[in-house]
CSV table of C-alpha atoms and ligand atoms in Angstrom, one decimal:
chain,number,residue,atom,x,y,z
G,11,MET,CA,0.5,28.9,-19.3
G,12,GLU,CA,-1.0,25.3,-18.4
G,13,ILE,CA,-1.0,24.5,-14.4
G,14,LYS,CA,1.0,21.3,-14.3
G,15,ALA,CA,0.9,18.7,-10.9
G,16,ILE,CA,3.6,19.3,-8.1
G,17,ARG,CA,6.7,17.8,-8.9
G,18,GLY,CA,6.7,14.3,-6.8
G,19,PHE,CA,2.8,14.1,-6.8
G,20,ASN,CA,1.5,12.0,-9.3
G,21,ASP,CA,-2.3,11.4,-11.0
G,22,ILE,CA,-3.1,7.7,-10.7
G,23,LEU,CA,-5.1,7.4,-14.1
G,24,PRO,CA,-8.1,5.5,-14.5
G,25,ASP,CA,-6.3,2.8,-16.8
G,26,GLU,CA,-3.9,2.4,-13.4
G,27,VAL,CA,-6.6,2.3,-10.9
G,28,GLY,CA,-7.9,-1.2,-11.2
G,29,LYS,CA,-4.2,-2.5,-9.9
G,30,TRP,CA,-4.8,0.4,-7.4
G,31,GLN,CA,-8.2,-0.9,-6.0
G,32,PHE,CA,-7.5,-4.6,-6.6
G,33,VAL,CA,-4.4,-4.1,-4.0
G,34,GLU,CA,-6.9,-2.4,-1.5
G,35,GLU,CA,-9.7,-5.1,-2.0
G,36,VAL,CA,-7.1,-7.7,-1.3
G,37,ALA,CA,-5.5,-6.0,1.7
G,38,ARG,CA,-9.1,-5.3,3.4
G,39,GLU,CA,-9.6,-8.9,2.9
G,40,VAL,CA,-6.5,-10.5,4.3
G,41,PHE,CA,-6.3,-7.9,7.4
G,42,GLU,CA,-9.9,-8.3,8.0
G,43,GLY,CA,-9.5,-12.4,8.0
G,44,PHE,CA,-6.5,-11.9,10.6
G,45,GLY,CA,-8.6,-9.7,13.0
G,46,PHE,CA,-7.7,-6.4,11.7
G,47,SER,CA,-10.7,-3.1,11.2
G,48,GLU,CA,-9.7,-0.1,9.5
G,49,ILE,CA,-8.7,3.1,11.0
G,50,ARG,CA,-9.3,6.8,9.0
G,51,ILE,CA,-7.0,9.6,10.5
G,52,PRO,CA,-6.9,13.0,9.3
G,53,ILE,CA,-3.6,14.0,6.8
G,54,LEU,CA,-2.8,16.7,8.7
G,55,GLU,CA,-1.6,16.2,12.1
G,56,ARG,CA,1.0,18.7,15.1
G,57,THR,CA,4.4,18.7,13.8
G,58,GLU,CA,5.2,17.2,17.2
G,59,LEU,CA,3.4,14.3,17.2
G,60,PHE,CA,5.7,13.5,14.5
G,61,SER,CA,8.8,15.0,16.1
G,62,ARG,CA,8.2,13.2,19.3
G,63,GLY,CA,7.1,9.8,17.5
G,64,ILE,CA,9.7,9.4,15.1
G,65,GLY,CA,12.4,11.1,16.6
G,66,GLU,CA,14.2,14.7,16.1
G,67,ALA,CA,17.1,13.3,14.9
G,68,THR,CA,15.9,10.9,11.4
G,69,ASP,CA,16.1,12.0,8.0
G,70,ILE,CA,12.1,12.0,8.2
G,71,VAL,CA,11.6,14.8,10.7
G,72,GLU,CA,15.3,16.5,10.1
G,73,LYS,CA,14.2,17.4,6.5
G,74,GLU,CA,11.5,15.6,4.8
G,75,MET,CA,8.7,17.1,6.5
G,76,TYR,CA,6.2,19.4,4.8
G,77,THR,CA,5.5,21.2,8.0
G,78,PHE,CA,3.7,25.0,7.7
G,79,THR,CA,2.0,27.4,10.5
G,80,ASP,CA,-1.6,27.7,9.9
G,81,LYS,CA,-4.0,31.0,10.3
G,82,SER,CA,-3.3,30.5,14.3
G,83,GLY,CA,-0.1,30.0,14.7
G,84,ASN,CA,0.2,26.2,15.1
G,85,SER,CA,2.8,24.1,13.5
G,86,LEU,CA,0.9,21.5,11.4
G,87,THR,CA,2.4,18.7,9.3
G,88,LEU,CA,1.3,16.7,6.3
G,89,ARG,CA,1.8,12.9,7.9
G,90,PRO,CA,4.9,11.4,6.6
G,91,GLU,CA,3.9,8.0,7.9
G,92,ALA,CA,0.6,6.4,9.7
G,93,THR,CA,2.1,4.9,13.0
G,94,ALA,CA,2.7,7.9,15.2
G,95,SER,CA,-1.3,9.1,14.0
G,96,MET,CA,-2.7,5.8,14.7
G,97,ALA,CA,-1.1,5.7,18.3
G,98,ARG,CA,-2.2,9.1,18.7
G,99,ALA,CA,-5.9,7.8,18.0
G,100,TYR,CA,-5.6,4.6,19.8
G,101,LEU,CA,-4.3,7.0,22.9
G,102,GLU,CA,-7.0,9.9,22.4
G,103,HIS,CA,-9.9,7.5,21.7
G,104,GLN,CA,-9.2,5.4,24.8
G,105,ILE,CA,-9.5,2.6,22.2
G,106,TYR,CA,-7.3,0.0,24.7
G,107,SER,CA,-10.3,0.9,27.5
G,108,PHE,CA,-12.4,-1.5,25.4
G,109,ASP,CA,-9.8,-4.1,24.9
G,110,PRO,CA,-6.0,-3.3,25.3
G,111,VAL,CA,-5.1,-5.4,22.2
G,112,ALA,CA,-6.0,-3.3,18.9
G,113,LYS,CA,-5.5,-4.4,15.3
G,114,LEU,CA,-5.6,-1.7,13.0
G,115,TYR,CA,-4.9,-0.9,9.3
G,116,CYS,CA,-4.9,2.4,7.3
G,117,ILE,CA,-4.7,3.2,3.8
G,118,GLY,CA,-3.9,6.5,2.1
G,119,PRO,CA,-1.3,9.0,1.0
G,120,MET,CA,2.1,9.9,2.7
G,121,PHE,CA,4.1,13.3,2.2
G,122,ARG,CA,8.0,13.5,2.1
G,123,TYR,CA,9.7,16.0,0.5
G,124,GLU,CA,12.5,13.7,-0.7
G,125,ARG,CA,14.3,14.0,-4.3
G,126,PRO,CA,11.9,12.7,-6.5
G,127,GLN,CA,13.1,9.7,-8.6
G,128,LYS,CA,11.5,6.4,-9.6
G,129,GLY,CA,9.8,4.7,-7.0
G,130,ARG,CA,10.2,7.4,-4.6
G,131,TYR,CA,7.5,9.9,-4.8
G,132,ARG,CA,6.6,13.5,-2.4
G,133,GLN,CA,3.0,12.4,-2.3
G,134,PHE,CA,3.0,8.5,-1.8
G,135,TYR,CA,0.5,5.8,-0.6
G,136,GLN,CA,0.8,3.1,2.0
G,137,ILE,CA,-1.1,0.5,3.3
G,138,ASP,CA,-0.4,0.3,7.1
G,139,ALA,CA,-1.3,-2.5,9.7
G,140,GLU,CA,-0.3,-2.4,13.7
G,141,VAL,CA,-1.2,-4.2,16.5
G,142,PHE,CA,-0.8,-1.9,19.8
G,143,GLY,CA,-1.0,-3.5,23.3
G,144,VAL,CA,0.8,-6.9,22.8
G,145,GLY,CA,4.7,-7.6,23.6
G,146,ASN,CA,4.3,-11.4,22.8
G,147,PRO,CA,6.8,-12.5,19.9
G,148,MET,CA,3.8,-14.4,18.8
G,149,VAL,CA,2.7,-11.4,17.3
G,150,ASP,CA,5.7,-10.3,15.6
G,151,ALA,CA,5.7,-13.5,13.8
G,152,GLU,CA,1.8,-13.4,12.9
G,153,VAL,CA,2.1,-9.8,11.6
G,154,ILE,CA,5.1,-10.7,9.1
G,155,LEU,CA,3.1,-13.8,8.4
G,156,MET,CA,0.0,-11.9,7.6
G,157,LEU,CA,2.1,-9.5,5.3
G,158,ILE,CA,3.6,-12.4,3.3
G,159,HIS,CA,0.3,-13.6,3.2
G,160,PHE,CA,-1.0,-10.5,1.3
G,161,LEU,CA,1.9,-9.7,-1.2
G,162,LYS,CA,1.1,-13.3,-2.0
G,163,ARG,CA,-2.2,-13.1,-2.3
G,164,VAL,CA,-1.2,-10.3,-4.7
G,165,GLY,CA,0.6,-12.1,-6.7
G,166,LEU,CA,3.9,-11.1,-5.9
G,167,GLU,CA,6.8,-13.4,-6.4
G,168,LYS,CA,10.8,-13.3,-6.1
G,169,LEU,CA,10.3,-11.9,-2.5
G,170,GLU,CA,12.6,-12.3,0.1
G,171,LEU,CA,12.0,-11.8,4.2
G,172,GLN,CA,14.8,-9.9,5.9
G,173,ILE,CA,14.7,-9.8,9.8
G,174,ASN,CA,17.0,-8.4,12.2
G,175,SER,CA,16.5,-7.3,15.9
G,176,LEU,CA,17.4,-4.0,17.0
G,177,GLY,CA,17.5,-4.1,20.8
G,178,CYS,CA,15.6,-1.9,23.4
G,179,ARG,CA,16.3,0.8,25.3
G,180,ASP,CA,18.8,-0.9,27.5
G,181,CYS,CA,21.0,-2.3,25.3
G,182,ARG,CA,20.7,-0.3,22.1
G,183,PRO,CA,22.7,2.6,23.7
G,184,LEU,CA,25.9,0.5,24.5
G,185,TYR,CA,25.9,-0.1,20.9
G,186,ARG,CA,25.4,3.0,19.7
G,187,GLY,CA,28.3,4.0,21.8
G,188,GLU,CA,30.2,1.1,20.2
G,189,LEU,CA,29.2,2.0,16.7
G,190,LYS,CA,29.9,5.6,17.2
G,191,LYS,CA,33.4,4.7,18.4
G,192,PHE,CA,34.4,3.0,15.7
G,193,LEU,CA,32.9,5.2,12.8
G,194,THR,CA,34.6,8.5,14.7
G,195,GLU,CA,38.2,6.7,13.5
G,196,LYS,CA,36.7,6.6,10.1
G,197,SER,CA,34.7,10.0,10.3
G,198,PHE,CA,37.4,11.5,7.5
G,199,GLN,CA,35.7,8.8,4.8
G,200,LEU,CA,31.6,10.3,6.1
G,201,CYS,CA,29.9,12.2,4.0
G,202,GLU,CA,28.7,15.9,5.6
G,203,ASP,CA,25.5,14.2,6.5
G,204,CYS,CA,26.9,11.4,8.5
G,205,GLN,CA,29.1,13.3,10.1
G,206,ARG,CA,26.4,15.0,11.7
G,207,ARG,CA,24.6,11.7,12.0
G,208,LEU,CA,27.8,10.4,13.8
G,209,HIS,CA,26.8,12.6,16.8
G,210,THR,CA,23.1,13.0,16.2
G,211,ASN,CA,22.1,9.1,15.4
G,212,PRO,CA,25.0,6.8,13.9
G,213,LEU,CA,22.6,4.1,13.3
G,214,ARG,CA,21.4,6.2,10.1
G,215,ILE,CA,24.9,5.7,9.0
G,216,PHE,CA,23.5,2.6,7.5
G,217,ASP,CA,20.9,4.2,5.2
G,218,CYS,CA,23.4,6.4,3.3
G,219,LYS,CA,24.1,5.7,-0.3
G,220,VAL,CA,27.0,7.6,-0.7
G,221,GLU,CA,30.1,5.2,-1.5
G,222,THR,CA,32.6,6.2,0.8
G,223,CYS,CA,30.1,6.2,3.6
G,224,LYS,CA,29.1,2.6,2.5
G,225,GLU,CA,32.9,1.6,2.7
G,226,ALA,CA,33.1,3.3,6.4
G,227,ILE,CA,30.4,1.3,7.3
G,228,ALA,CA,31.0,-2.5,6.0
G,229,ASP,CA,32.8,-3.9,8.8
G,230,ALA,CA,31.3,-1.5,11.3
G,231,PRO,CA,29.9,-3.8,14.6
G,232,GLN,CA,26.5,-5.4,14.4
G,233,VAL,CA,23.5,-4.8,16.7
G,234,ILE,CA,22.7,-8.3,17.1
G,235,ASN,CA,26.1,-8.6,18.6
G,236,PHE,CA,25.0,-6.3,21.3
G,237,ILE,CA,21.3,-7.0,22.1
G,238,CYS,CA,20.5,-8.1,25.9
G,239,ASN,CA,19.7,-11.2,26.9
G,240,GLU,CA,15.5,-10.8,26.6
G,241,CYS,CA,16.1,-9.1,23.2
G,242,GLN,CA,18.1,-12.4,22.2
G,243,GLY,CA,15.3,-14.4,23.6
G,244,HIS,CA,12.6,-12.6,22.1
G,245,PHE,CA,13.9,-12.4,18.8
G,246,ASN,CA,14.9,-16.3,18.8
G,247,GLN,CA,10.8,-16.9,19.6
G,248,VAL,CA,10.0,-14.8,16.8
G,249,LYS,CA,12.3,-16.8,14.3
G,250,GLY,CA,10.9,-20.0,16.1
G,251,TYR,CA,7.3,-18.9,15.4
G,252,LEU,CA,8.4,-18.1,11.6
G,253,GLU,CA,9.8,-21.7,11.2
G,254,ALA,CA,6.7,-23.2,12.6
G,255,ALA,CA,4.9,-21.3,10.1
G,256,GLY,CA,7.0,-22.4,7.3
G,257,LEU,CA,8.1,-18.6,7.0
G,258,GLY,CA,12.0,-18.8,5.0
G,259,TYR,CA,13.8,-15.5,6.4
G,260,VAL,CA,16.9,-14.5,5.8
G,261,LEU,CA,19.0,-12.4,8.7
G,262,ASN,CA,20.1,-8.8,7.8
G,263,PRO,CA,22.3,-7.9,10.8
G,264,ARG,CA,22.8,-4.3,8.2
G,265,MET,CA,19.3,-3.5,8.7
G,266,VAL,CA,18.4,-0.8,10.9
G,267,ARG,CA,15.1,1.2,9.2
G,268,GLY,CA,14.3,4.9,9.1
G,269,LEU,CA,12.8,5.5,11.8
G,270,ASP,CA,13.6,5.8,15.7
G,271,TYR,CA,11.1,4.1,17.5
G,272,TYR,CA,12.3,1.1,16.5
G,273,THR,CA,12.8,-1.6,18.8
G,274,ARG,CA,13.6,-5.4,19.1
G,275,THR,CA,12.2,-6.7,15.7
G,276,ALA,CA,12.6,-5.1,12.2
G,277,PHE,CA,11.7,-6.5,8.9
G,278,GLU,CA,11.6,-5.6,5.4
G,279,VAL,CA,10.3,-7.3,2.1
G,280,VAL,CA,12.6,-6.7,-0.7
G,281,SER,CA,11.9,-7.7,-4.2
G,282,TYR,CA,14.8,-8.7,-6.9
G,283,GLN,CA,12.6,-6.7,-9.6
G,284,LEU,CA,12.9,-2.9,-8.8
G,285,GLY,CA,16.4,-2.0,-9.4
G,286,SER,CA,17.8,0.0,-6.4
G,287,GLN,CA,14.3,1.0,-4.8
G,288,ASN,CA,13.6,-2.7,-4.0
G,289,ALA,CA,12.4,-2.5,-0.3
G,290,VAL,CA,8.6,-3.1,-1.1
G,291,THR,CA,7.6,-3.0,2.4
G,292,GLY,CA,9.3,-2.6,5.9
G,293,GLY,CA,8.3,-2.8,9.7
G,294,GLY,CA,9.3,-3.8,13.1
G,295,ARG,CA,8.1,-3.6,16.8
G,296,TYR,CA,8.0,-0.1,18.4
G,297,ASP,CA,8.0,-0.6,22.4
G,298,ASN,CA,8.8,3.1,23.2
G,299,LEU,CA,6.7,5.1,20.5
G,300,PHE,CA,3.7,5.3,22.9
G,301,GLN,CA,5.8,6.4,25.8
G,302,GLU,CA,7.1,9.4,23.5
G,303,ILE,CA,3.7,10.4,22.4
G,304,GLY,CA,2.0,9.9,25.5
G,305,GLY,CA,3.4,8.7,28.3
G,306,LEU,CA,2.2,5.1,28.5
G,307,ASP,CA,4.0,1.8,28.5
G,308,ILE,CA,2.2,0.2,25.5
G,309,PRO,CA,3.9,-2.0,23.0
G,310,GLY,CA,3.4,-2.0,19.0
G,311,ILE,CA,4.3,-3.7,15.9
G,312,GLY,CA,3.4,-3.1,12.3
G,313,PHE,CA,4.4,-2.4,9.0
G,314,ALA,CA,4.0,-0.4,6.0
G,315,ILE,CA,3.6,-1.4,2.5
G,316,GLY,CA,4.7,1.3,-0.4
G,317,MET,CA,1.4,1.1,-2.8
G,318,GLU,CA,3.4,2.9,-5.6
G,319,ARG,CA,6.1,-0.3,-5.4
G,320,LEU,CA,3.8,-2.8,-4.8
G,321,VAL,CA,1.3,-1.9,-8.0
G,322,SER,CA,4.7,-1.6,-10.2
G,323,LEU,CA,5.2,-5.0,-9.4
G,324,LEU,CA,2.0,-6.4,-10.3
G,325,PRO,CA,1.8,-8.7,-13.5
G,326,LYS,CA,1.6,-7.0,-16.6
G,327,ASP,CA,-1.0,-9.2,-18.3
G,328,LYS,CA,-3.5,-9.7,-15.5
G,329,ALA,CA,-6.6,-7.3,-16.3
G,330,PHE,CA,-7.2,-5.1,-13.5
G,331,VAL,CA,-9.6,-3.0,-15.6
G,332,ARG,CA,-13.4,-3.6,-15.2
G,333,TYR,CA,-14.4,-3.0,-18.4
G,334,PRO,CA,-18.3,-3.0,-19.2
G,335,HIS,CA,-20.1,-6.3,-19.2
G,336,LEU,CA,-22.5,-5.1,-21.9
G,337,PHE,CA,-22.7,-2.1,-24.9
G,338,ILE,CA,-26.2,-1.7,-26.3
G,339,ALA,CA,-25.6,-0.4,-29.8
G,340,ALA,CA,-29.4,1.0,-30.4
G,341,MET,CA,-31.0,2.5,-33.1
G,342,GLY,CA,-33.9,5.0,-33.8
G,343,GLU,CA,-35.4,6.7,-30.8
G,344,GLU,CA,-38.6,4.4,-29.7
G,345,THR,CA,-35.3,1.6,-29.9
G,346,ILE,CA,-33.2,4.0,-27.7
G,347,LYS,CA,-35.8,4.9,-25.1
G,348,GLU,CA,-36.5,0.2,-24.8
G,349,ALA,CA,-32.3,0.5,-24.4
G,350,TYR,CA,-32.3,3.1,-21.7
G,351,ARG,CA,-35.2,1.0,-19.9
G,352,ILE,CA,-33.3,-2.2,-20.1
G,353,ILE,CA,-30.0,-0.3,-18.8
G,354,ASN,CA,-31.9,0.6,-15.8
G,355,GLN,CA,-32.2,-2.7,-14.8
G,356,LEU,CA,-29.5,-4.3,-15.6
G,357,HIS,CA,-27.5,-1.2,-13.6
G,358,LEU,CA,-29.6,-2.3,-10.9
G,359,GLN,CA,-28.3,-6.0,-11.3
G,360,GLY,CA,-24.6,-4.5,-10.8
G,361,ILE,CA,-24.0,-5.0,-14.4
G,362,ARG,CA,-21.7,-2.8,-16.4
G,363,VAL,CA,-23.2,-1.4,-19.4
G,364,GLU,CA,-22.3,1.2,-21.8
G,365,LEU,CA,-24.0,2.7,-24.8
G,366,ASP,CA,-23.7,5.2,-27.3
G,367,TYR,CA,-24.8,8.8,-26.7
G,368,GLU,CA,-24.7,10.2,-30.2
G,369,GLY,CA,-27.1,8.2,-32.2
G,370,LYS,CA,-24.1,7.1,-34.2
G,371,SER,CA,-24.8,4.3,-37.0
G,372,LEU,CA,-24.5,0.5,-36.0
G,373,LYS,CA,-20.9,0.3,-36.9
G,374,SER,CA,-19.4,3.0,-35.3
G,375,GLN,CA,-21.3,1.7,-32.3
G,376,MET,CA,-19.7,-1.6,-32.5
G,377,ARG,CA,-16.4,0.2,-33.1
G,378,ARG,CA,-17.1,1.9,-29.6
G,379,ALA,CA,-17.7,-1.5,-28.0
G,380,ASP,CA,-14.7,-3.0,-29.1
G,381,LYS,CA,-12.7,0.1,-28.1
G,382,LEU,CA,-14.3,0.0,-24.7
G,383,LYS,CA,-13.2,-3.7,-24.3
G,384,ALA,CA,-17.1,-5.1,-24.1
G,385,GLN,CA,-17.6,-8.3,-23.6
G,386,TYR,CA,-21.1,-8.6,-25.1
G,387,VAL,CA,-23.0,-6.1,-27.2
G,388,LEU,CA,-26.7,-6.4,-27.5
G,389,ILE,CA,-28.1,-5.1,-30.8
G,390,LEU,CA,-31.3,-3.4,-30.3
G,391,GLY,CA,-32.9,-2.5,-34.1
G,392,ARG,CA,-36.0,-1.7,-34.7
G,393,GLU,CA,-37.4,-5.0,-36.7
G,394,GLU,CA,-36.0,-7.0,-33.9
G,395,LEU,CA,-38.0,-4.6,-31.7
G,396,LYS,CA,-41.2,-5.1,-33.4
G,397,ARG,CA,-40.8,-9.0,-32.8
G,398,GLY,CA,-39.7,-8.3,-29.2
G,399,LYS,CA,-36.4,-9.6,-29.6
G,400,ALA,CA,-32.6,-8.6,-29.7
G,401,ILE,CA,-29.3,-10.2,-30.9
G,402,LEU,CA,-26.8,-11.0,-28.0
G,403,ARG,CA,-23.0,-10.9,-29.7
G,404,ASN,CA,-19.9,-12.4,-27.9
G,405,MET,CA,-17.1,-9.9,-28.7
G,406,GLU,CA,-14.6,-12.5,-27.7
G,407,SER,CA,-15.9,-15.4,-30.0
G,408,LYS,CA,-18.0,-13.2,-32.4
G,409,LEU,CA,-21.4,-15.7,-31.8
G,410,GLN,CA,-24.1,-14.1,-32.0
G,411,GLU,CA,-27.5,-15.1,-31.0
G,412,GLU,CA,-31.1,-14.1,-31.1
G,413,ILE,CA,-33.1,-13.5,-27.4
G,414,PRO,CA,-36.4,-12.1,-26.3
G,415,ILE,CA,-36.4,-8.6,-24.5
G,416,SER,CA,-38.0,-10.5,-21.8
G,417,ASP,CA,-35.3,-12.8,-21.6
G,418,ILE,CA,-32.8,-10.4,-21.3
G,419,LEU,CA,-31.9,-9.5,-17.7
G,420,ASN,CA,-31.8,-13.5,-17.1
G,421,VAL,CA,-29.5,-14.4,-20.0
G,422,VAL,CA,-27.1,-11.5,-19.7
G,423,ARG,CA,-26.8,-12.1,-15.7
G,424,GLU,CA,-26.2,-15.6,-16.3
G,425,LYS,CA,-23.3,-14.8,-19.2
G,426,VAL,CA,-22.0,-12.5,-16.9
G,427,LYS,CA,-21.6,-14.7,-14.4
G,428,GLY,CA,-19.7,-17.0,-15.6
G,429,VAL,CA,-17.1,-14.5,-17.5
G,430,GLU,CA,-16.4,-13.1,-13.5
G,431,GLN,CA,-15.9,-16.6,-12.2
G,432,GLY,CA,-13.5,-17.0,-15.4
G,433,ASN,CA,-12.0,-14.2,-14.2
G,434,ARG,CA,-11.4,-14.9,-10.7
G,435,ASP,CA,-10.5,-18.6,-11.5
G,436,CYS,CA,-7.7,-17.1,-13.6
I,15,LIG,P1,8.9,3.7,5.6
I,15,LIG,O1,7.7,4.0,6.1
I,15,LIG,O2,10.4,4.5,5.0
I,15,LIG,O3,9.1,2.2,6.5
I,15,LIG,O4,8.7,3.0,4.0
I,15,LIG,C1,7.7,1.9,4.2
I,15,LIG,C2,7.8,1.5,2.5
I,15,LIG,O5,6.7,2.8,2.1
I,15,LIG,C3,8.9,1.7,1.7
I,15,LIG,O6,9.2,0.1,1.9
I,15,LIG,C4,8.4,1.9,0.2
I,15,LIG,O7,7.7,1.2,-0.2
I,15,LIG,C5,7.5,2.9,1.0
I,15,LIG,N1,8.0,4.5,0.5
I,15,LIG,C6,8.8,5.0,1.2
I,15,LIG,N2,8.9,6.5,1.1
I,15,LIG,C7,8.5,5.8,-0.1
I,15,LIG,C8,8.7,7.4,-1.0
I,15,LIG,N3,9.3,8.7,-1.0
I,15,LIG,N4,8.0,7.2,-2.4
I,15,LIG,C9,7.2,6.2,-2.7
I,15,LIG,N5,7.1,5.1,-1.5
I,15,LIG,C10,7.8,5.0,-0.6
């Protein structure tokens, strides 16, 4: 029987991968421009990191983690998100001793045992950016600004920035109590999961998709009306900085985010092109996370962008695939050898070159060049070779010119530069 991939685990095929590379390149460029450095963290961590960091009573920890016991009896988990691991690395390697402020980003796969559907997978990729060590609201605005800047550079439109404040350790329990009181009276309307959430983590009920739960929570008290003066002051400053940067936002008092560690600023960027899974990215401040995993009082803020959802929003007409710059059509043993010599020189110059491996006719080599979408074809025939010449054909305009073999490197380099420049400009 043919072996297939596991449900919810996707292959990203070569004709798709150009988009992924493009997104990753833009992320690296934009984030590094804002002073962020890449960090690479393991895919597997001790289960405790997530149960303590994300919170026992979250959907992720309760039912979505890929957890198993290894041969030494340790409980390990495939990372469901990157923030807790990045925070662990910051503590473990005492990155704070060099500079308490660390701006880090990470790109890679995450794993959650969710019910697969369009836009929701069991292995999915995230781009994460985090700032550790600063509680100043200016950083909240800066992180949001960087995110929007990145999304615009990638080419996304029809985006909406939604923000909320979730309060802190001091004021959130008050809100939690009020919410619980309100929902207890409506508990008969709640689904089985939410009946349980009512006692463990009532804020999660905002995320429930069951119709009766949505109705029950529609008029619930809102966290923003319960936050303390410090949190209100922080939120006002975040809004002030966003306005100073000219960034539009929408207040969404119902946004509570799925993870327990968020405090104060929470934000999401939603797209109206995606149907029900419309959150491209979300993030927020988490000033308690470090205490949960390492006992230190270090503030943090960051976001995670879902790559699959982002890639699905990219403009369809943009060419992300890197086609060959040049196809060399050569016939006969002698010319093929000459072609091979030229190809090696071109490769060293970073020019993408293809050729035929099967000694086919010129006609079928031209067909292959067309199929591969090569921009130019260099035709090397026995006759031309004798005269030290080759024919260069522009596959788009169909114009041909004869060029000396000794000039190939220069001519092709110049033409390719022109094409690359054109691609960047469009
Ligand atoms: P979260 O870590 O839950 O805050 O999610 C951050 C972003 O990751 C979301 O806005 C989604 O774009 C993406 N994401 C989360 N879960 C999944 C999933 N199961 N499949 C695909 N993308 C996801």
